[in-house]
Structure formats: structure tokens, C-alpha cells
Amino acid sequence: MSAAPKKDPTAVEVEVREKIHLEILKRTGAYHANDHVLLPSGQHTTEYIEKTLVTTEPSFTEGLGAVIAKHFAQWPVDVVLSTGPGALVLSHCVARAHPSRPIVVYGTKGLSGGKRRVTLPVEFQRLIRTSTKVLLVEDLVSTGSTLNLLINLVEQLGAQVVGIGCLWRRTSVELAGRSVFSLVSRDFPTYDPAQCPLCKKGVPLNEEFVRRRHARKPSSVQEPKEVP
Ligand SMILES: [Zn+2]
């Protein structure tokens, strides 16, 4: 009897780690697996992640942030930079756990002429200067466009990107040859409804996520208008 081919121990470790992290994301309610989901694009898929829920459990976020910090512990970091509320919560946790005790700075996202834009508030500009070592943190990386903007922002200020860490990265993302450390790195297949294998098998379609977007409006409150 021949022994089963042994897997590379590092690959096994990465696999196990990834499973643990997926389980954590599942417990926040952000990650749904083994489903048949209708996406806002009209495509069907087996997995879905709700970005806004990813960093809602402080103890999970702290734990995941500490793993990212540990990965970059051997490199000195002056500033942890992110953009977007979810990524900011995570970047706080990364900075808190990093031995260099970096400060936390964030850019604000916007659109200009239909193009994405990241702006660094003026108060932060003196904190990122020539030779400042910057660690970029993102929650989910799906196209890499936000990270590319952050890289450009750092380089424009003469500072240096020493690393990029995120919770989740779609494996197809390329960032100009830069390596990205991600706790989970996977792509879920999306199908055209006509070619969807789950439809063919007769698995019921979960329209919950799309329906919720249409049926519900975000809660908001406003100050009353002043009566002249
Ligand atoms: Zn389907």
C-alpha cells in the first residue's frame, strides 16, 4: 500500500487558518456559504459576503487584526492607512496589535466625474511624509481599485508602502506586483442564470439579499427644518 501524497505543511496551515477565518466571518453573519444566491448583478452564486457586517463583532475584529499585525510585526510601521468605515475599524485593531505602535490615519472615499477618489484630510497630511512607513489595511478586496488609489496617495506624498493586509481578497486581484496578505483568499464562481448548475439541479434560489436592498431603505433621521 502506498502512502497518500503528503501535502506541503505550510499549505495545510494556510488552509486550516483560512477555514477558521471563514468560520469567524460566518459567525458575524457576513459570510453565507453553500447557498444558491441571486446577486444584485442578476448572476447566481454559491457564496455571498455582506461587507457592512464584517467588522461588527469587536472581539473577532480584534483577533483578526492581531493576525494581520503579527504577519507584519518584523517590519517597522509608522502609520496604518485605510479608507471606508469597515476597514477603519479593522485598521485600528491592526495598529493596536503591532509592536511599532503605529498611528491610525484614514482617507475618505468619494466620486469625481464618475471616477473613484480617495482624499486624505489636511489634518493628516503632515503625518505621512517622505520616508514614512505605511501599512495599508482593507476589509474586502474585490477589484483592488481602492488599494491602488491608496498606494498612489502614499507615493504621491513621498512615503513608502511597507505592506498590504486585508481580511478577504478575491484571488484574481493583481496589485502591480505587490503582495497582499489576506486572511481569506478566494473567488466564488458566479453563473449566468441560463448556465447555473444549481438552477439545473433545482436548488431554490435565495433572493433575500437582493430583495432586502429593494424592499428596505436605510434608517435615517434629520433635524427639523427651521420655520422662518
Ligand atoms: Zn442558479
Tab-separated table of C-alpha atoms and ligand atoms in Angstrom:
chain	number	residue	atom	x	y	z
A	1	MET	CA	0.000	0.000	0.000
A	2	SER	CA	1.434	3.347	-0.938
A	3	ALA	CA	1.042	6.327	1.361
A	4	ALA	CA	-1.163	9.173	0.249
A	5	PRO	CA	0.879	12.062	-1.143
A	6	LYS	CA	1.726	14.412	1.709
A	7	LYS	CA	0.626	17.996	1.413
A	8	ASP	CA	3.106	20.755	1.983
A	9	PRO	CA	2.715	21.596	5.731
A	10	THR	CA	2.663	25.356	5.038
A	11	ALA	CA	-0.171	24.884	2.534
A	12	VAL	CA	-2.106	22.840	5.096
A	13	GLU	CA	-1.569	25.536	7.703
A	14	VAL	CA	-2.849	28.224	5.314
A	15	GLU	CA	-5.879	26.066	4.514
A	16	VAL	CA	-6.705	25.487	8.188
A	17	ARG	CA	-6.220	29.150	9.004
A	18	GLU	CA	-8.482	30.144	6.155
A	19	LYS	CA	-11.215	27.771	7.372
A	20	ILE	CA	-11.037	29.279	10.851
A	21	HIS	CA	-11.273	32.800	9.466
A	22	LEU	CA	-14.214	31.867	7.247
A	23	GLU	CA	-15.958	30.392	10.276
A	24	ILE	CA	-15.402	33.660	12.155
A	25	LEU	CA	-16.881	35.652	9.252
A	26	LYS	CA	-19.830	33.254	9.187
A	27	ARG	CA	-20.495	33.949	12.858
A	28	THR	CA	-20.736	37.699	12.207
A	29	GLY	CA	-23.495	36.874	9.718
A	30	ALA	CA	-21.415	38.421	6.921
A	31	TYR	CA	-20.492	35.236	5.111
A	32	HIS	CA	-23.008	32.831	3.597
A	33	ALA	CA	-21.856	29.575	2.045
A	34	ASN	CA	-23.370	26.511	0.401
A	35	ASP	CA	-26.273	28.556	-0.838
A	36	HIS	CA	-27.788	29.493	-4.190
A	37	VAL	CA	-27.768	33.255	-4.116
A	38	LEU	CA	-29.093	35.864	-6.516
A	39	LEU	CA	-26.567	38.708	-6.780
A	40	PRO	CA	-27.521	42.337	-7.465
A	41	SER	CA	-25.936	41.866	-10.914
A	42	GLY	CA	-28.501	39.166	-11.758
A	43	GLN	CA	-25.835	36.418	-11.642
A	44	HIS	CA	-26.154	33.395	-9.365
A	45	THR	CA	-23.505	32.194	-6.916
A	46	THR	CA	-22.915	29.746	-4.056
A	47	GLU	CA	-21.324	32.178	-1.587
A	48	TYR	CA	-22.047	35.711	-0.523
A	49	ILE	CA	-20.387	38.229	1.774
A	50	GLU	CA	-22.078	41.295	3.229
A	51	LYS	CA	-19.285	43.823	3.553
A	52	THR	CA	-21.001	46.048	6.117
A	53	LEU	CA	-21.308	43.196	8.625
A	54	VAL	CA	-17.699	42.021	8.501
A	55	THR	CA	-16.354	44.173	11.345
A	56	THR	CA	-19.397	44.262	13.636
A	57	GLU	CA	-18.051	41.880	16.329
A	58	PRO	CA	-15.267	43.698	18.203
A	59	SER	CA	-13.617	40.596	19.651
A	60	PHE	CA	-13.492	38.900	16.246
A	61	THR	CA	-12.174	42.045	14.567
A	62	GLU	CA	-9.511	42.390	17.260
A	63	GLY	CA	-8.453	38.781	16.793
A	64	LEU	CA	-8.280	39.075	13.020
A	65	GLY	CA	-6.482	42.423	13.251
A	66	ALA	CA	-3.896	40.831	15.541
A	67	VAL	CA	-3.185	38.119	12.951
A	68	ILE	CA	-2.520	40.780	10.318
A	69	ALA	CA	-0.344	42.746	12.785
A	70	LYS	CA	1.646	39.601	13.624
A	71	HIS	CA	2.326	38.966	9.952
A	72	PHE	CA	3.864	42.451	9.614
A	73	ALA	CA	5.422	42.538	13.113
A	74	GLN	CA	9.017	42.282	11.858
A	75	TRP	CA	8.685	45.444	9.744
A	76	PRO	CA	8.616	48.885	11.363
A	77	VAL	CA	5.351	50.695	10.613
A	78	ASP	CA	4.710	54.394	11.347
A	79	VAL	CA	1.187	54.697	10.009
A	80	VAL	CA	-1.694	52.332	9.286
A	81	LEU	CA	-3.793	53.795	6.476
A	82	SER	CA	-7.220	52.702	5.282
A	83	THR	CA	-10.392	54.104	3.805
A	84	GLY	CA	-14.043	53.239	4.464
A	85	PRO	CA	-15.679	52.603	7.865
A	86	GLY	CA	-15.212	48.800	7.964
A	87	ALA	CA	-11.544	48.995	7.035
A	88	LEU	CA	-11.008	51.763	9.592
A	89	VAL	CA	-12.328	49.571	12.436
A	90	LEU	CA	-10.003	46.779	11.319
A	91	SER	CA	-7.022	49.119	10.885
A	92	HIS	CA	-7.445	50.324	14.475
A	93	CYS	CA	-7.197	46.686	15.634
A	94	VAL	CA	-4.125	46.047	13.451
A	95	ALA	CA	-2.366	49.166	14.739
A	96	ARG	CA	-3.206	48.325	18.360
A	97	ALA	CA	-1.555	44.906	17.995
A	98	HIS	CA	1.540	45.966	16.012
A	99	PRO	CA	4.793	46.235	18.015
A	100	SER	CA	5.746	49.564	16.349
A	101	ARG	CA	2.634	51.195	17.849
A	102	PRO	CA	1.775	52.951	14.583
A	103	ILE	CA	-0.799	55.720	14.379
A	104	VAL	CA	-4.080	55.293	12.505
A	105	VAL	CA	-4.949	57.550	9.590
A	106	TYR	CA	-7.758	57.299	7.079
A	107	GLY	CA	-8.673	58.660	3.689
A	108	THR	CA	-12.229	59.442	2.641
A	109	LYS	CA	-13.805	57.857	-0.404
A	110	GLY	CA	-15.726	59.773	-2.994
A	111	LEU	CA	-16.570	60.022	-6.642
A	112	SER	CA	-15.363	62.674	-9.022
A	113	GLY	CA	-16.696	62.714	-12.585
A	114	GLY	CA	-17.827	59.096	-12.179
A	115	LYS	CA	-14.325	58.019	-11.051
A	116	ARG	CA	-13.392	56.824	-7.598
A	117	ARG	CA	-11.300	59.157	-5.499
A	118	VAL	CA	-9.578	58.898	-2.120
A	119	THR	CA	-8.799	62.102	-0.238
A	120	LEU	CA	-6.527	62.485	2.771
A	121	PRO	CA	-7.889	65.104	5.203
A	122	VAL	CA	-5.487	68.062	5.564
A	123	GLU	CA	-5.020	67.359	9.276
A	124	PHE	CA	-3.405	64.021	8.368
A	125	GLN	CA	-1.096	65.306	5.672
A	126	ARG	CA	1.805	66.145	7.982
A	127	LEU	CA	1.645	62.579	9.348
A	128	ILE	CA	2.507	60.950	6.015
A	129	ARG	CA	5.733	62.431	4.687
A	130	THR	CA	8.931	61.406	2.931
A	131	SER	CA	10.197	58.099	4.368
A	132	THR	CA	7.045	57.437	6.473
A	133	LYS	CA	6.435	53.684	6.530
A	134	VAL	CA	2.807	52.945	5.759
A	135	LEU	CA	0.859	49.712	6.178
A	136	LEU	CA	-2.353	49.633	4.115
A	137	VAL	CA	-5.350	47.808	5.560
A	138	GLU	CA	-8.559	46.844	3.769
A	139	ASP	CA	-11.510	44.702	4.815
A	140	LEU	CA	-12.526	43.168	1.491
A	141	VAL	CA	-10.546	43.485	-1.703
A	142	SER	CA	-12.615	42.656	-4.738
A	143	THR	CA	-11.192	44.709	-7.611
A	144	GLY	CA	-8.154	46.283	-5.951
A	145	SER	CA	-9.087	49.747	-7.227
A	146	THR	CA	-9.301	51.313	-3.747
A	147	LEU	CA	-5.931	49.848	-2.757
A	148	ASN	CA	-4.362	51.149	-5.952
A	149	LEU	CA	-5.619	54.634	-5.087
A	150	LEU	CA	-4.181	54.340	-1.570
A	151	ILE	CA	-0.811	53.228	-2.986
A	152	ASN	CA	-0.806	56.245	-5.326
A	153	LEU	CA	-1.724	58.542	-2.448
A	154	VAL	CA	1.158	57.279	-0.286
A	155	GLU	CA	3.672	57.516	-3.118
A	156	GLN	CA	2.481	60.980	-4.087
A	157	LEU	CA	3.334	62.096	-0.547
A	158	GLY	CA	6.819	60.574	-0.875
A	159	ALA	CA	6.093	57.880	1.730
A	160	GLN	CA	6.599	54.142	1.424
A	161	VAL	CA	4.072	51.285	1.422
A	162	VAL	CA	5.637	48.559	3.582
A	163	GLY	CA	2.759	46.121	3.339
A	164	ILE	CA	-0.868	45.477	2.496
A	165	GLY	CA	-3.132	43.423	4.747
A	166	CYS	CA	-6.793	42.528	4.361
A	167	LEU	CA	-9.446	40.151	5.650
A	168	TRP	CA	-10.629	38.881	2.315
A	169	ARG	CA	-9.182	39.040	-1.151
A	170	ARG	CA	-10.565	37.770	-4.402
A	171	THR	CA	-7.758	35.672	-5.786
A	172	SER	CA	-7.938	37.279	-9.217
A	173	VAL	CA	-6.823	40.673	-7.901
A	174	GLU	CA	-3.420	41.910	-9.071
A	175	LEU	CA	-1.828	44.928	-7.474
A	176	ALA	CA	1.064	45.863	-9.712
A	177	GLY	CA	3.215	43.010	-8.424
A	178	ARG	CA	2.728	43.890	-4.752
A	179	SER	CA	1.942	41.053	-2.415
A	180	VAL	CA	-1.187	41.253	-0.316
A	181	PHE	CA	-1.501	39.363	2.961
A	182	SER	CA	-5.071	38.171	3.318
A	183	LEU	CA	-6.703	36.013	5.973
A	184	VAL	CA	-9.048	34.563	3.403
A	185	SER	CA	-8.220	34.417	-0.250
A	186	ARG	CA	-10.856	33.001	-2.538
A	187	ASP	CA	-13.032	33.654	-5.525
A	188	PHE	CA	-16.541	32.362	-5.685
A	189	PRO	CA	-17.835	31.337	-9.061
A	190	THR	CA	-20.725	33.353	-10.471
A	191	TYR	CA	-23.082	31.908	-13.053
A	192	ASP	CA	-25.343	33.238	-15.721
A	193	PRO	CA	-28.844	32.032	-14.724
A	194	ALA	CA	-29.112	30.104	-18.016
A	195	GLN	CA	-25.909	28.176	-17.276
A	196	CYS	CA	-26.254	27.903	-13.485
A	197	PRO	CA	-25.631	24.316	-12.284
A	198	LEU	CA	-27.681	24.925	-9.116
A	199	CYS	CA	-30.704	26.025	-11.158
A	200	LYS	CA	-30.280	22.866	-13.239
A	201	LYS	CA	-30.324	20.800	-10.044
A	202	GLY	CA	-33.487	22.573	-8.925
A	203	VAL	CA	-31.926	24.161	-5.800
A	204	PRO	CA	-34.224	27.008	-4.641
A	205	LEU	CA	-32.824	30.474	-5.370
A	206	ASN	CA	-32.129	32.704	-2.355
A	207	GLU	CA	-33.278	36.200	-3.371
A	208	GLU	CA	-33.103	37.565	0.169
A	209	PHE	CA	-30.062	39.809	-0.283
A	210	VAL	CA	-31.334	41.493	-3.431
A	211	ARG	CA	-34.901	41.751	-2.120
A	212	ARG	CA	-33.704	43.359	1.075
A	213	ARG	CA	-31.923	46.036	-0.903
A	214	HIS	CA	-35.058	46.917	-2.834
A	215	ALA	CA	-37.621	46.478	-0.067
A	216	ARG	CA	-35.836	48.321	2.707
A	217	LYS	CA	-34.489	51.806	2.944
A	218	PRO	CA	-31.621	52.730	5.268
A	219	SER	CA	-32.899	54.287	8.505
A	220	SER	CA	-32.171	57.967	8.697
A	221	VAL	CA	-33.115	60.926	10.827
A	222	GLN	CA	-32.925	64.598	10.111
A	223	GLU	CA	-33.107	67.821	12.080
A	224	PRO	CA	-36.420	69.602	11.620
A	225	LYS	CA	-36.474	72.448	9.098
A	226	GLU	CA	-36.364	75.846	10.722
A	227	VAL	CA	-39.607	77.770	10.476
A	228	PRO	CA	-38.873	81.357	9.369
B	1	ZN	ZN	-28.942	29.461	-10.327
